[in-house]
mmCIF file of C-alpha atoms in Angstrom:
data_model
loop_
_atom_site.group_PDB
_atom_site.id
_atom_site.type_symbol
_atom_site.label_atom_id
_atom_site.label_comp_id
_atom_site.label_asym_id
_atom_site.label_seq_id
_atom_site.Cartn_x
_atom_site.Cartn_y
_atom_site.Cartn_z
ATOM 1 C CA UNK S 184 -23.122 -103.318 22.766
ATOM 2 C CA UNK S 185 -25.869 -100.723 23.467
ATOM 3 C CA UNK S 186 -29.359 -102.260 24.449
ATOM 4 C CA UNK S 187 -32.307 -101.350 21.269
ATOM 5 C CA UNK S 188 -33.885 -98.530 23.917
ATOM 6 C CA UNK S 189 -31.027 -97.006 24.494
ATOM 7 C CA UNK S 190 -31.805 -95.930 20.379
ATOM 8 C CA UNK S 191 -34.814 -95.235 20.822
ATOM 9 C CA UNK S 192 -36.662 -92.428 20.479
ATOM 10 C CA UNK S 193 -37.705 -91.998 23.549
ATOM 11 C CA UNK S 194 -34.650 -92.712 24.970
ATOM 12 C CA UNK S 195 -32.603 -88.910 24.548
ATOM 13 C CA UNK S 196 -33.412 -88.815 28.440
ATOM 14 C CA UNK S 197 -29.295 -88.845 29.347
ATOM 15 C CA UNK S 198 -29.590 -90.771 31.856
ATOM 16 C CA UNK S 199 -30.387 -93.302 29.490
ATOM 17 C CA UNK S 200 -27.307 -92.622 27.850
ATOM 18 C CA UNK S 201 -24.986 -93.293 30.420
ATOM 19 C CA UNK S 202 -26.587 -96.401 31.328
ATOM 20 C CA UNK S 203 -25.947 -97.536 27.265
ATOM 21 C CA UNK S 204 -22.589 -96.089 27.725
ATOM 22 C CA UNK S 205 -21.893 -97.693 31.166
ATOM 23 C CA UNK S 206 -23.748 -101.316 29.383
ATOM 24 C CA UNK S 207 -21.171 -100.653 26.864
ATOM 25 C CA UNK S 208 -17.564 -99.458 28.430
ATOM 26 C CA UNK S 209 -18.669 -101.885 31.222
ATOM 27 C CA UNK S 210 -19.460 -104.756 29.718
ATOM 28 C CA UNK S 211 -18.730 -104.397 25.924
ATOM 29 C CA UNK S 212 -15.073 -103.261 26.725
ATOM 30 C CA UNK S 213 -15.692 -99.561 24.966
ATOM 31 C CA UNK S 214 -14.418 -96.658 24.647
ATOM 32 C CA UNK S 215 -16.037 -94.550 27.063
ATOM 33 C CA UNK S 216 -15.649 -91.548 25.509
ATOM 34 C CA UNK S 217 -16.428 -92.875 22.132
ATOM 35 C CA UNK S 218 -19.266 -94.679 23.664
ATOM 36 C CA UNK S 219 -20.762 -91.127 25.431
ATOM 37 C CA UNK S 220 -19.844 -89.608 21.298
ATOM 38 C CA UNK S 221 -22.246 -92.757 20.157
ATOM 39 C CA UNK S 222 -24.605 -92.312 22.779
ATOM 40 C CA UNK S 223 -25.300 -88.793 23.017
ATOM 41 C CA UNK S 224 -26.445 -87.965 19.411
ATOM 42 C CA UNK S 225 -28.755 -85.193 20.047
ATOM 43 C CA UNK S 226 -28.262 -84.499 23.391
ATOM 44 C CA UNK S 227 -26.741 -81.113 23.742
ATOM 45 C CA UNK S 228 -26.334 -78.409 27.193
ATOM 46 C CA UNK S 229 -27.098 -79.650 30.444
ATOM 47 C CA UNK S 230 -28.051 -83.122 29.497
ATOM 48 C CA UNK S 231 -25.314 -84.416 27.841
ATOM 49 C CA UNK S 232 -23.214 -82.486 30.927
ATOM 50 C CA UNK S 233 -25.559 -84.380 32.918
ATOM 51 C CA UNK S 234 -25.312 -88.100 31.118
ATOM 52 C CA UNK S 235 -21.527 -87.893 30.691
ATOM 53 C CA UNK S 236 -21.342 -86.926 34.236
ATOM 54 C CA UNK S 237 -23.709 -90.118 35.320
ATOM 55 C CA UNK S 238 -22.077 -92.464 33.044
ATOM 56 C CA UNK S 239 -18.232 -91.566 33.711
ATOM 57 C CA UNK S 240 -18.344 -91.626 36.799
ATOM 58 C CA UNK S 241 -20.752 -93.956 37.539
ATOM 59 C CA UNK S 242 -17.298 -96.411 35.204
ATOM 60 C CA UNK S 243 -14.918 -95.025 38.186
ATOM 61 C CA UNK S 244 -16.263 -96.491 40.318
ATOM 62 C CA UNK S 245 -16.680 -99.621 39.373
ATOM 63 C CA UNK S 246 -15.085 -101.921 42.155
ATOM 64 C CA UNK S 247 -16.937 -99.884 44.920
ATOM 65 C CA UNK S 248 -20.380 -100.523 43.000
ATOM 66 C CA UNK S 249 -19.727 -104.371 41.884
ATOM 67 C CA UNK S 250 -18.517 -104.740 46.056
ATOM 68 C CA UNK S 251 -21.352 -102.838 47.121
ATOM 69 C CA UNK S 252 -23.590 -105.187 44.359
ATOM 70 C CA UNK S 253 -22.522 -108.636 44.994
ATOM 71 C CA UNK S 254 -23.118 -107.896 49.129
ATOM 72 C CA UNK S 255 -26.718 -107.745 47.864
ATOM 73 C CA UNK S 256 -26.634 -110.253 45.385
ATOM 74 C CA UNK S 257 -25.701 -113.264 45.618
ATOM 75 C CA UNK S 258 -26.763 -114.322 42.126
ATOM 76 C CA UNK S 259 -25.314 -114.109 38.476
ATOM 77 C CA UNK S 260 -26.976 -110.536 37.236
ATOM 78 C CA UNK S 261 -27.241 -110.189 32.995
ATOM 79 C CA UNK S 262 -25.278 -107.233 32.360
ATOM 80 C CA UNK S 263 -28.766 -104.817 31.716
ATOM 81 C CA UNK S 264 -29.490 -105.238 35.390
ATOM 82 C CA UNK S 265 -26.354 -105.212 36.202
ATOM 83 C CA UNK S 266 -25.488 -101.653 34.785
ATOM 84 C CA UNK S 267 -29.054 -100.183 36.002
ATOM 85 C CA UNK S 268 -27.364 -101.295 40.087
ATOM 86 C CA UNK S 269 -23.694 -99.375 39.318
ATOM 87 C CA UNK S 270 -25.487 -95.938 37.077
ATOM 88 C CA UNK S 271 -28.291 -96.318 40.580
ATOM 89 C CA UNK S 272 -26.136 -96.758 43.035
ATOM 90 C CA UNK S 273 -23.168 -94.161 42.097
ATOM 91 C CA UNK S 274 -26.033 -90.903 42.241
ATOM 92 C CA UNK S 275 -27.381 -92.795 44.996
ATOM 93 C CA UNK S 276 -24.004 -92.344 46.832
ATOM 94 C CA UNK S 277 -22.030 -89.699 45.402
ATOM 95 C CA UNK S 278 -23.918 -87.295 43.855
ATOM 96 C CA UNK S 279 -25.883 -84.770 45.334
ATOM 97 C CA UNK S 280 -28.783 -86.506 42.875
ATOM 98 C CA UNK S 281 -31.976 -86.830 45.586
ATOM 99 C CA UNK S 282 -32.694 -90.094 46.598
ATOM 100 C CA UNK S 283 -35.969 -90.836 45.082
ATOM 101 C CA UNK S 284 -35.306 -88.933 41.525
ATOM 102 C CA UNK S 285 -31.783 -91.796 41.907
ATOM 103 C CA UNK S 286 -33.720 -94.574 42.561
ATOM 104 C CA UNK S 287 -37.321 -94.166 40.039
ATOM 105 C CA UNK S 288 -35.315 -93.417 36.997
ATOM 106 C CA UNK S 289 -33.392 -96.319 37.418
ATOM 107 C CA UNK S 290 -35.967 -98.637 37.490
ATOM 108 C CA UNK S 291 -37.989 -96.939 34.826
ATOM 109 C CA UNK S 292 -34.945 -97.885 32.490
ATOM 110 C CA UNK S 293 -35.145 -101.189 33.348
ATOM 111 C CA UNK S 294 -38.856 -100.781 33.846
ATOM 112 C CA UNK S 295 -39.634 -104.253 30.906
ATOM 113 C CA UNK S 296 -37.117 -106.379 32.615
ATOM 114 C CA UNK S 297 -37.885 -108.900 34.459
ATOM 115 C CA UNK S 298 -35.061 -107.687 36.761
ATOM 116 C CA UNK S 299 -36.535 -103.982 37.088
ATOM 117 C CA UNK S 300 -37.882 -105.686 40.871
ATOM 118 C CA UNK S 301 -34.311 -106.958 42.128
ATOM 119 C CA UNK S 302 -33.141 -103.003 40.669
ATOM 120 C CA UNK S 303 -35.765 -101.170 42.979
ATOM 121 C CA UNK S 304 -35.341 -103.754 46.535
ATOM 122 C CA UNK S 305 -31.132 -103.407 46.320
ATOM 123 C CA UNK S 306 -31.405 -99.267 45.479
ATOM 124 C CA UNK S 307 -34.001 -99.177 48.580
ATOM 125 C CA UNK S 308 -32.447 -101.507 50.751
ATOM 126 C CA UNK S 309 -29.042 -98.941 50.595
ATOM 127 C CA UNK S 310 -30.927 -95.889 50.801
ATOM 128 C CA UNK S 311 -31.876 -97.275 53.983
ATOM 129 C CA UNK S 312 -29.303 -98.732 55.895
ATOM 130 C CA UNK S 313 -26.366 -96.662 54.138
ATOM 131 C CA UNK S 314 -22.876 -98.169 53.016
ATOM 132 C CA UNK S 315 -19.789 -98.715 55.104
ATOM 133 C CA UNK S 316 -16.715 -98.728 53.207
ATOM 134 C CA UNK S 317 -14.013 -100.971 53.664
ATOM 135 C CA UNK S 318 -11.591 -97.358 54.655
ATOM 136 C CA UNK S 319 -7.985 -97.540 53.266
ATOM 137 C CA UNK S 320 -6.254 -99.314 55.106
ATOM 138 C CA UNK S 321 -4.624 -101.434 53.431
ATOM 139 C CA UNK S 322 -4.232 -101.457 49.632
ATOM 140 C CA UNK S 323 -7.007 -104.357 48.996
ATOM 141 C CA UNK S 324 -8.926 -102.146 51.681
ATOM 142 C CA UNK S 325 -8.074 -99.171 49.715
ATOM 143 C CA UNK S 326 -9.056 -100.431 46.146
ATOM 144 C CA UNK S 327 -12.386 -101.266 46.887
ATOM 145 C CA UNK S 328 -12.989 -98.113 48.793
ATOM 146 C CA UNK S 329 -11.248 -95.639 46.180
ATOM 147 C CA UNK S 330 -12.438 -98.243 42.901
ATOM 148 C CA UNK S 331 -8.566 -99.250 41.804
ATOM 149 C CA UNK S 332 -7.473 -101.868 40.465
ATOM 150 C CA UNK S 333 -5.701 -104.162 42.669
ATOM 151 C CA UNK S 334 -2.110 -104.124 41.214
ATOM 152 C CA UNK S 335 -2.375 -100.172 40.263
ATOM 153 C CA UNK S 336 -3.269 -99.854 44.265
ATOM 154 C CA UNK S 337 -0.153 -102.211 45.778
ATOM 155 C CA UNK S 338 2.647 -100.757 42.823
ATOM 156 C CA UNK S 339 1.982 -96.394 43.826
ATOM 157 C CA UNK S 340 1.810 -97.924 47.779
ATOM 158 C CA UNK S 341 5.701 -99.272 47.572
ATOM 159 C CA UNK S 342 6.298 -96.678 44.870
ATOM 160 C CA UNK S 343 4.713 -93.436 46.535
ATOM 161 C CA UNK S 344 3.352 -94.535 50.549
ATOM 162 C CA UNK S 345 0.452 -94.845 52.112
ATOM 163 C CA UNK S 346 -0.388 -91.351 52.575
ATOM 164 C CA UNK S 347 0.549 -90.270 48.828
ATOM 165 C CA UNK S 348 -1.060 -92.776 47.093
ATOM 166 C CA UNK S 349 -4.145 -92.238 49.741
ATOM 167 C CA UNK S 350 -4.959 -88.657 48.384
ATOM 168 C CA UNK S 351 -4.327 -89.615 44.653
ATOM 169 C CA UNK S 352 -6.289 -92.255 44.798
ATOM 170 C CA UNK S 353 -8.648 -90.106 46.062
ATOM 171 C CA UNK S 354 -7.970 -87.554 43.283
ATOM 172 C CA UNK S 355 -8.737 -89.758 40.659
ATOM 173 C CA UNK S 356 -12.704 -89.717 41.186
ATOM 174 C CA UNK S 357 -13.014 -86.111 41.382
ATOM 175 C CA UNK S 358 -13.574 -84.326 38.086
ATOM 176 C CA UNK S 359 -11.123 -82.889 36.291
ATOM 177 C CA UNK S 360 -10.397 -79.310 35.831
ATOM 178 C CA UNK S 361 -11.329 -77.975 31.951
ATOM 179 C CA UNK S 362 -8.031 -76.479 30.787
ATOM 180 C CA UNK S 363 -7.754 -74.729 27.257
ATOM 181 C CA UNK S 364 -4.761 -73.557 26.227
ATOM 182 C CA UNK S 365 -5.560 -69.999 24.089
ATOM 183 C CA UNK S 366 -4.046 -70.474 20.657
ATOM 184 C CA UNK S 367 -1.811 -66.858 20.303
ATOM 185 C CA UNK S 368 -1.401 -68.043 15.951
ATOM 186 C CA UNK S 369 -4.852 -66.477 14.957
ATOM 187 C CA UNK S 370 -5.115 -62.683 16.754
ATOM 188 C CA UNK S 371 -8.203 -63.356 18.765
ATOM 189 C CA UNK S 372 -9.099 -62.224 21.884
ATOM 190 C CA UNK S 373 -10.624 -65.163 24.169
ATOM 191 C CA UNK S 374 -13.190 -63.133 26.938
ATOM 192 C CA UNK S 375 -14.313 -66.494 28.506
ATOM 193 C CA UNK S 376 -14.575 -66.757 32.056
ATOM 194 C CA UNK S 377 -12.224 -68.754 34.287
ATOM 195 C CA UNK S 378 -8.729 -68.599 35.402
ATOM 196 C CA UNK S 379 -5.619 -67.422 32.889
ATOM 197 C CA UNK S 380 -2.316 -67.659 33.042
ATOM 198 C CA UNK S 381 -0.151 -66.997 29.702
ATOM 199 C CA UNK S 382 -2.168 -68.885 27.596
ATOM 200 C CA UNK S 383 -3.711 -71.476 30.301
ATOM 201 C CA UNK S 384 -7.006 -70.859 30.980
ATOM 202 C CA UNK S 385 -8.957 -72.698 33.326
ATOM 203 C CA UNK S 386 -12.239 -72.785 32.913
ATOM 204 C CA UNK S 387 -15.089 -71.605 35.182
ATOM 205 C CA UNK S 388 -17.866 -73.948 34.303
ATOM 206 C CA UNK S 389 -18.947 -76.525 31.004
ATOM 207 C CA UNK S 390 -18.961 -74.747 27.893
ATOM 208 C CA UNK S 391 -19.700 -76.594 24.123
ATOM 209 C CA UNK S 392 -16.729 -76.273 23.092
ATOM 210 C CA UNK S 393 -16.316 -78.202 19.951
ATOM 211 C CA UNK S 394 -19.096 -75.614 18.254
ATOM 212 C CA UNK S 395 -18.062 -72.731 20.097
ATOM 213 C CA UNK S 396 -17.086 -70.067 17.795
ATOM 214 C CA UNK S 397 -13.633 -69.547 19.182
ATOM 215 C CA UNK S 398 -13.052 -73.103 19.015
ATOM 216 C CA UNK S 399 -13.658 -73.247 15.205
ATOM 217 C CA UNK S 400 -11.133 -70.263 14.905
ATOM 218 C CA UNK S 401 -8.455 -71.961 16.405
ATOM 219 C CA UNK S 402 -7.980 -69.823 19.200
ATOM 220 C CA UNK S 403 -9.210 -72.450 21.996
ATOM 221 C CA UNK S 404 -7.872 -76.253 22.115
ATOM 222 C CA UNK S 405 -8.118 -78.632 25.503
ATOM 223 C CA UNK S 406 -5.331 -79.572 26.520
ATOM 224 C CA UNK S 407 -4.213 -80.053 30.396
ATOM 225 C CA UNK S 408 -2.496 -78.090 32.170
ATOM 226 C CA UNK S 409 0.043 -81.383 32.510
ATOM 227 C CA UNK S 410 -0.047 -81.479 29.051
ATOM 228 C CA UNK S 411 1.067 -78.013 28.496
ATOM 229 C CA UNK S 412 4.084 -77.798 30.591
ATOM 230 C CA UNK S 413 5.851 -80.303 28.602
ATOM 231 C CA UNK S 414 5.883 -77.873 25.379
ATOM 232 C CA UNK S 415 6.982 -75.290 27.830
ATOM 233 C CA UNK S 416 9.800 -77.158 28.748
ATOM 234 C CA UNK S 417 10.509 -78.505 24.856
ATOM 235 C CA UNK S 418 11.504 -73.756 24.611
ATOM 236 C CA UNK S 419 10.885 -74.121 20.178
ATOM 237 C CA UNK S 420 13.178 -71.177 19.169
ATOM 238 C CA UNK S 421 12.470 -69.368 15.692
ATOM 239 C CA UNK S 422 14.126 -70.706 13.179
ATOM 240 C CA UNK S 423 15.259 -73.875 15.004
ATOM 241 C CA UNK S 424 14.147 -77.586 13.845
ATOM 242 C CA UNK S 425 11.896 -79.135 16.610
ATOM 243 C CA UNK S 426 11.100 -83.321 16.266
ATOM 244 C CA UNK S 427 7.687 -83.762 17.716
ATOM 245 C CA UNK S 428 7.776 -88.008 17.996
ATOM 246 C CA UNK S 429 4.668 -89.942 18.513
ATOM 247 C CA UNK S 430 3.042 -86.769 17.429
ATOM 248 C CA UNK S 431 -1.452 -87.138 17.265
ATOM 249 C CA UNK S 432 -3.367 -85.976 17.648
ATOM 250 C CA UNK S 433 -1.277 -83.251 17.792
ATOM 251 C CA UNK S 434 -1.869 -80.581 20.496
ATOM 252 C CA UNK S 435 1.968 -80.872 21.792
ATOM 253 C CA UNK S 436 2.633 -80.332 18.696
ATOM 254 C CA UNK S 437 0.242 -76.428 17.352
ATOM 255 C CA UNK S 438 1.764 -75.453 21.092
ATOM 256 C CA UNK S 439 5.407 -76.873 19.931
ATOM 257 C CA UNK S 440 4.856 -74.145 16.506
ATOM 258 C CA UNK S 441 3.307 -71.762 19.332
ATOM 259 C CA UNK S 442 5.758 -71.416 21.176
ATOM 260 C CA UNK S 443 8.001 -70.393 18.598
ATOM 261 C CA UNK S 444 5.850 -68.005 16.880
ATOM 262 C CA UNK S 445 4.983 -69.990 14.104
ATOM 263 C CA UNK S 446 8.483 -69.830 13.402
ATOM 264 C CA UNK S 447 10.064 -72.328 13.934
ATOM 265 C CA UNK S 448 10.099 -75.893 11.496
ATOM 266 C CA UNK S 449 8.276 -78.589 13.755
ATOM 267 C CA UNK S 450 8.042 -81.473 11.974
ATOM 268 C CA UNK S 451 5.425 -84.184 13.432
ATOM 269 C CA UNK S 452 6.389 -87.796 13.377
ATOM 270 C CA UNK S 453 2.936 -90.176 13.358
ATOM 271 C CA UNK S 454 2.796 -93.750 12.997
ATOM 272 C CA UNK S 455 -0.928 -93.873 12.056
ATOM 273 C CA UNK S 456 -1.116 -92.281 8.385
ATOM 274 C CA UNK S 457 -5.273 -92.018 9.887
ATOM 275 C CA UNK S 458 -3.463 -89.843 13.133
ATOM 276 C CA UNK S 459 -0.807 -88.204 11.163
ATOM 277 C CA UNK S 460 -4.399 -86.738 9.239
ATOM 278 C CA UNK S 461 -5.782 -85.522 11.730
ATOM 279 C CA UNK S 462 -2.459 -83.955 13.243
ATOM 280 C CA UNK S 463 -2.667 -81.883 9.481
ATOM 281 C CA UNK S 464 -6.085 -81.447 10.669
ATOM 282 C CA UNK S 465 -5.422 -79.908 14.110
ATOM 283 C CA UNK S 466 -2.539 -77.621 12.809
ATOM 284 C CA UNK S 467 -5.106 -75.791 10.379
ATOM 285 C CA UNK S 468 -7.284 -75.267 12.479
ATOM 286 C CA UNK S 469 -5.307 -74.064 14.624
ATOM 287 C CA UNK S 470 -2.967 -71.743 11.846
ATOM 288 C CA UNK S 471 0.078 -73.638 12.587
ATOM 289 C CA UNK S 472 1.714 -73.139 9.133
ATOM 290 C CA UNK S 473 5.170 -74.556 10.380
ATOM 291 C CA UNK S 474 4.412 -78.502 11.521
ATOM 292 C CA UNK S 475 4.731 -80.642 9.093
ATOM 293 C CA UNK S 476 3.505 -84.210 9.566
ATOM 294 C CA UNK S 477 5.286 -87.074 8.526
ATOM 295 C CA UNK S 478 4.050 -91.154 8.371
ATOM 296 C CA UNK S 479 6.557 -92.905 10.367
ATOM 297 C CA UNK S 480 7.670 -95.419 13.068
ATOM 298 C CA UNK S 481 9.990 -93.882 16.143
ATOM 299 C CA UNK S 482 11.346 -97.266 16.499
ATOM 300 C CA UNK S 483 13.028 -96.759 13.080
ATOM 301 C CA UNK S 484 13.914 -93.403 12.480
ATOM 302 C CA UNK S 485 16.955 -94.524 10.107
ATOM 303 C CA UNK S 486 13.316 -95.783 7.761
ATOM 304 C CA UNK S 487 12.472 -92.382 7.317
ATOM 305 C CA UNK S 488 15.505 -90.357 7.918
ATOM 306 C CA UNK S 489 15.496 -88.135 4.531
ATOM 307 C CA UNK S 490 11.551 -86.992 4.660
ATOM 308 C CA UNK S 491 12.964 -85.852 8.996
ATOM 309 C CA UNK S 492 15.545 -83.960 7.206
ATOM 310 C CA UNK S 493 18.601 -84.374 9.073
ATOM 311 C CA UNK S 494 19.293 -83.346 12.990
ATOM 312 C CA UNK S 495 17.099 -81.206 14.631
ATOM 313 C CA UNK S 496 18.034 -78.608 17.362
ATOM 314 C CA UNK S 497 15.564 -80.225 19.931
ATOM 315 C CA UNK S 498 13.410 -83.552 19.460
ATOM 316 C CA UNK S 499 10.356 -83.874 21.485
ATOM 317 C CA UNK S 500 9.022 -88.152 22.886
ATOM 318 C CA UNK S 501 5.678 -88.599 23.793
ATOM 319 C CA UNK S 502 5.530 -92.225 23.324
ATOM 320 C CA UNK S 503 2.923 -94.315 23.926
ATOM 321 C CA UNK S 504 2.636 -95.075 28.001
ATOM 322 C CA UNK S 505 0.056 -96.815 30.696
ATOM 323 C CA UNK S 506 -1.994 -93.030 30.232
ATOM 324 C CA UNK S 507 -2.249 -93.748 34.440
ATOM 325 C CA UNK S 508 -2.220 -89.890 35.155
ATOM 326 C CA UNK S 509 -5.540 -89.355 33.108
ATOM 327 C CA UNK S 510 -7.766 -91.000 35.596
ATOM 328 C CA UNK S 511 -9.466 -88.167 35.962
ATOM 329 C CA UNK S 512 -10.771 -87.481 32.447
ATOM 330 C CA UNK S 513 -10.650 -91.062 30.869
ATOM 331 C CA UNK S 514 -12.837 -93.310 33.348
ATOM 332 C CA UNK S 515 -12.179 -96.545 31.789
ATOM 333 C CA UNK S 516 -8.007 -96.452 32.098
ATOM 334 C CA UNK S 517 -8.386 -97.964 35.004
ATOM 335 C CA UNK S 518 -10.577 -100.949 33.987
ATOM 336 C CA UNK S 519 -8.010 -101.376 30.445
ATOM 337 C CA UNK S 520 -4.257 -101.470 31.522
ATOM 338 C CA UNK S 521 -2.615 -104.131 33.006
ATOM 339 C CA UNK S 522 0.757 -104.380 35.225
ATOM 340 C CA UNK S 523 2.093 -106.440 31.735
ATOM 341 C CA UNK S 524 1.259 -103.286 30.194
ATOM 342 C CA UNK S 525 3.683 -101.368 32.012
ATOM 343 C CA UNK S 526 6.141 -103.115 32.125
ATOM 344 C CA UNK S 527 5.998 -103.255 28.129
ATOM 345 C CA UNK S 528 5.500 -99.826 27.473
ATOM 346 C CA UNK S 529 8.481 -99.289 29.285
ATOM 347 C CA UNK S 530 10.393 -101.143 27.350
ATOM 348 C CA UNK S 531 9.451 -99.709 23.921
ATOM 349 C CA UNK S 532 10.207 -96.567 25.413
ATOM 350 C CA UNK S 533 13.229 -96.928 25.960
ATOM 351 C CA UNK S 534 13.515 -98.236 22.802
ATOM 352 C CA UNK S 535 11.793 -94.905 20.830
ATOM 353 C CA UNK S 536 14.127 -92.968 23.255
ATOM 354 C CA UNK S 537 17.789 -94.073 21.862
ATOM 355 C CA UNK S 538 15.854 -93.452 18.692
ATOM 356 C CA UNK S 539 15.458 -89.308 19.437
ATOM 357 C CA UNK S 540 18.411 -89.539 21.500
ATOM 358 C CA UNK S 541 19.975 -90.459 17.806
ATOM 359 C CA UNK S 542 18.572 -87.428 15.651
ATOM 360 C CA UNK S 543 19.708 -84.600 18.158
ATOM 361 C CA UNK S 544 22.876 -81.810 16.758
ATOM 362 C CA UNK S 545 25.328 -81.993 19.041
ATOM 363 C CA UNK S 546 23.994 -79.695 22.491
ATOM 364 C CA UNK S 547 20.425 -80.524 21.237
ATOM 365 C CA UNK S 548 17.653 -80.506 24.033
ATOM 366 C CA UNK S 549 15.415 -84.135 24.028
ATOM 367 C CA UNK S 550 12.386 -83.811 26.661
ATOM 368 C CA UNK S 551 10.523 -87.425 27.405
ATOM 369 C CA UNK S 552 6.839 -86.765 27.978
ATOM 370 C CA UNK S 553 4.689 -89.664 29.833
ATOM 371 C CA UNK S 554 1.004 -88.885 31.197
ATOM 372 C CA UNK S 555 1.039 -91.957 33.747
ATOM 373 C CA UNK S 556 2.421 -92.565 37.092
ATOM 374 C CA UNK S 557 5.147 -95.511 36.851
ATOM 375 C CA UNK S 558 8.231 -96.030 37.706
ATOM 376 C CA UNK S 559 9.308 -98.080 34.961
ATOM 377 C CA UNK S 560 7.938 -95.133 32.889
ATOM 378 C CA UNK S 561 10.091 -92.692 34.421
ATOM 379 C CA UNK S 562 13.098 -92.280 31.807
ATOM 380 C CA UNK S 563 16.289 -90.850 33.882
ATOM 381 C CA UNK S 564 16.892 -87.321 33.047
ATOM 382 C CA UNK S 565 18.759 -84.077 33.714
ATOM 383 C CA UNK S 566 16.283 -82.263 34.811
ATOM 384 C CA UNK S 567 12.662 -84.149 35.636
ATOM 385 C CA UNK S 568 9.143 -83.190 37.413
ATOM 386 C CA UNK S 569 6.656 -84.834 38.164
ATOM 387 C CA UNK S 570 2.932 -83.583 38.636
ATOM 388 C CA UNK S 571 0.652 -85.262 40.077
ATOM 389 C CA UNK S 572 -3.477 -84.277 40.525
ATOM 390 C CA UNK S 573 -3.680 -84.602 44.098
ATOM 391 C CA UNK S 574 -1.032 -81.913 44.615
ATOM 392 C CA UNK S 575 -1.230 -79.762 41.081
ATOM 393 C CA UNK S 576 -4.300 -79.802 40.113
ATOM 394 C CA UNK S 577 -4.025 -81.610 36.685
ATOM 395 C CA UNK S 578 -3.046 -84.340 34.714
ATOM 396 C CA UNK S 579 -0.507 -86.658 36.854
ATOM 397 C CA UNK S 580 2.681 -86.502 33.369
ATOM 398 C CA UNK S 581 6.850 -87.236 33.691
ATOM 399 C CA UNK S 582 8.704 -84.932 31.956
ATOM 400 C CA UNK S 583 12.185 -85.155 32.244
ATOM 401 C CA UNK S 584 15.063 -83.352 29.981
ATOM 402 C CA UNK S 585 18.326 -83.672 28.713
ATOM 403 C CA UNK S 586 21.031 -80.647 27.457
ATOM 404 C CA UNK S 587 23.747 -81.741 25.389
#
């Protein structure tokens, strides 16, 4: 829960916002992006970018920061004070922010709290003495140094090997690239500064995306390169019927429409009515008139067979997954997902795949994708690929394809 200070008129400083987001996320269980949206109202431009950077970086580095805090403080800490220490230490150790600003501004955040002297003392001691991290020779040490849950480090260590796991762990703490998809359906020339490859645009610097005229016009939309690759593997053709299962929030749905020149019928199935409505709004903004949204359960396609309307030339299944390939963009995911979630989701994905294959035309194409890096969630297919943050600079995805 946010502090009263974070809601007060004088607390719109980016560090106050970041502190409130860290507190709400790590102590209150909030989603980092939703907490930022709520707390950062009134911030714009550089201030909002700074608040996001500090909050997300602090949440990402939670294990490292807590290990360091616990090595200096033996007693239990009030959550407000722990969040301040986490934020201050993150600035001190992982950013180029001047030490005096990192310390002084952090102490000021909790000046009215009796624990502010402790915050000042710990930050100054770390400034003087530095930190000796435990390294990453073992999974246990790597979990602290690279700030990931131990179960996840062990899973990757066994699956990918020690060296690739180290590279992946390090990459997950780096900022995600700012990737957009340029939408050809609106016919607007996009000239934003960045690297362009087809419909993919990697921005050179930050922009206020959701307030940008090109976003409102539907000419651009945020979507990682890995996510855009999925629809390219589907490769929809004009005149075909395409089924997109578990379609919200609609990025791949509208990409399928664009790749088909808005002349393929794209049926988007989504279980939650509110999320289905969001797909419709997305399709309207991006002028994807070939999209039709159906509310239904991908584990029981027979229940919505009449609304779906018969077999499909191509089916994309992008089921619920652990999201472990998106740790750069979603800093709290690593602390939310459990080992049990991976097993549970793998079983659900298998069930959905059986349903999906059952509505394909003879000779049709089935594509399976998950934005995670987890062997139990990879479905064996005729062809497959895996993108990796440390190797490809984009989200970690598994994509598989079967051609009948």
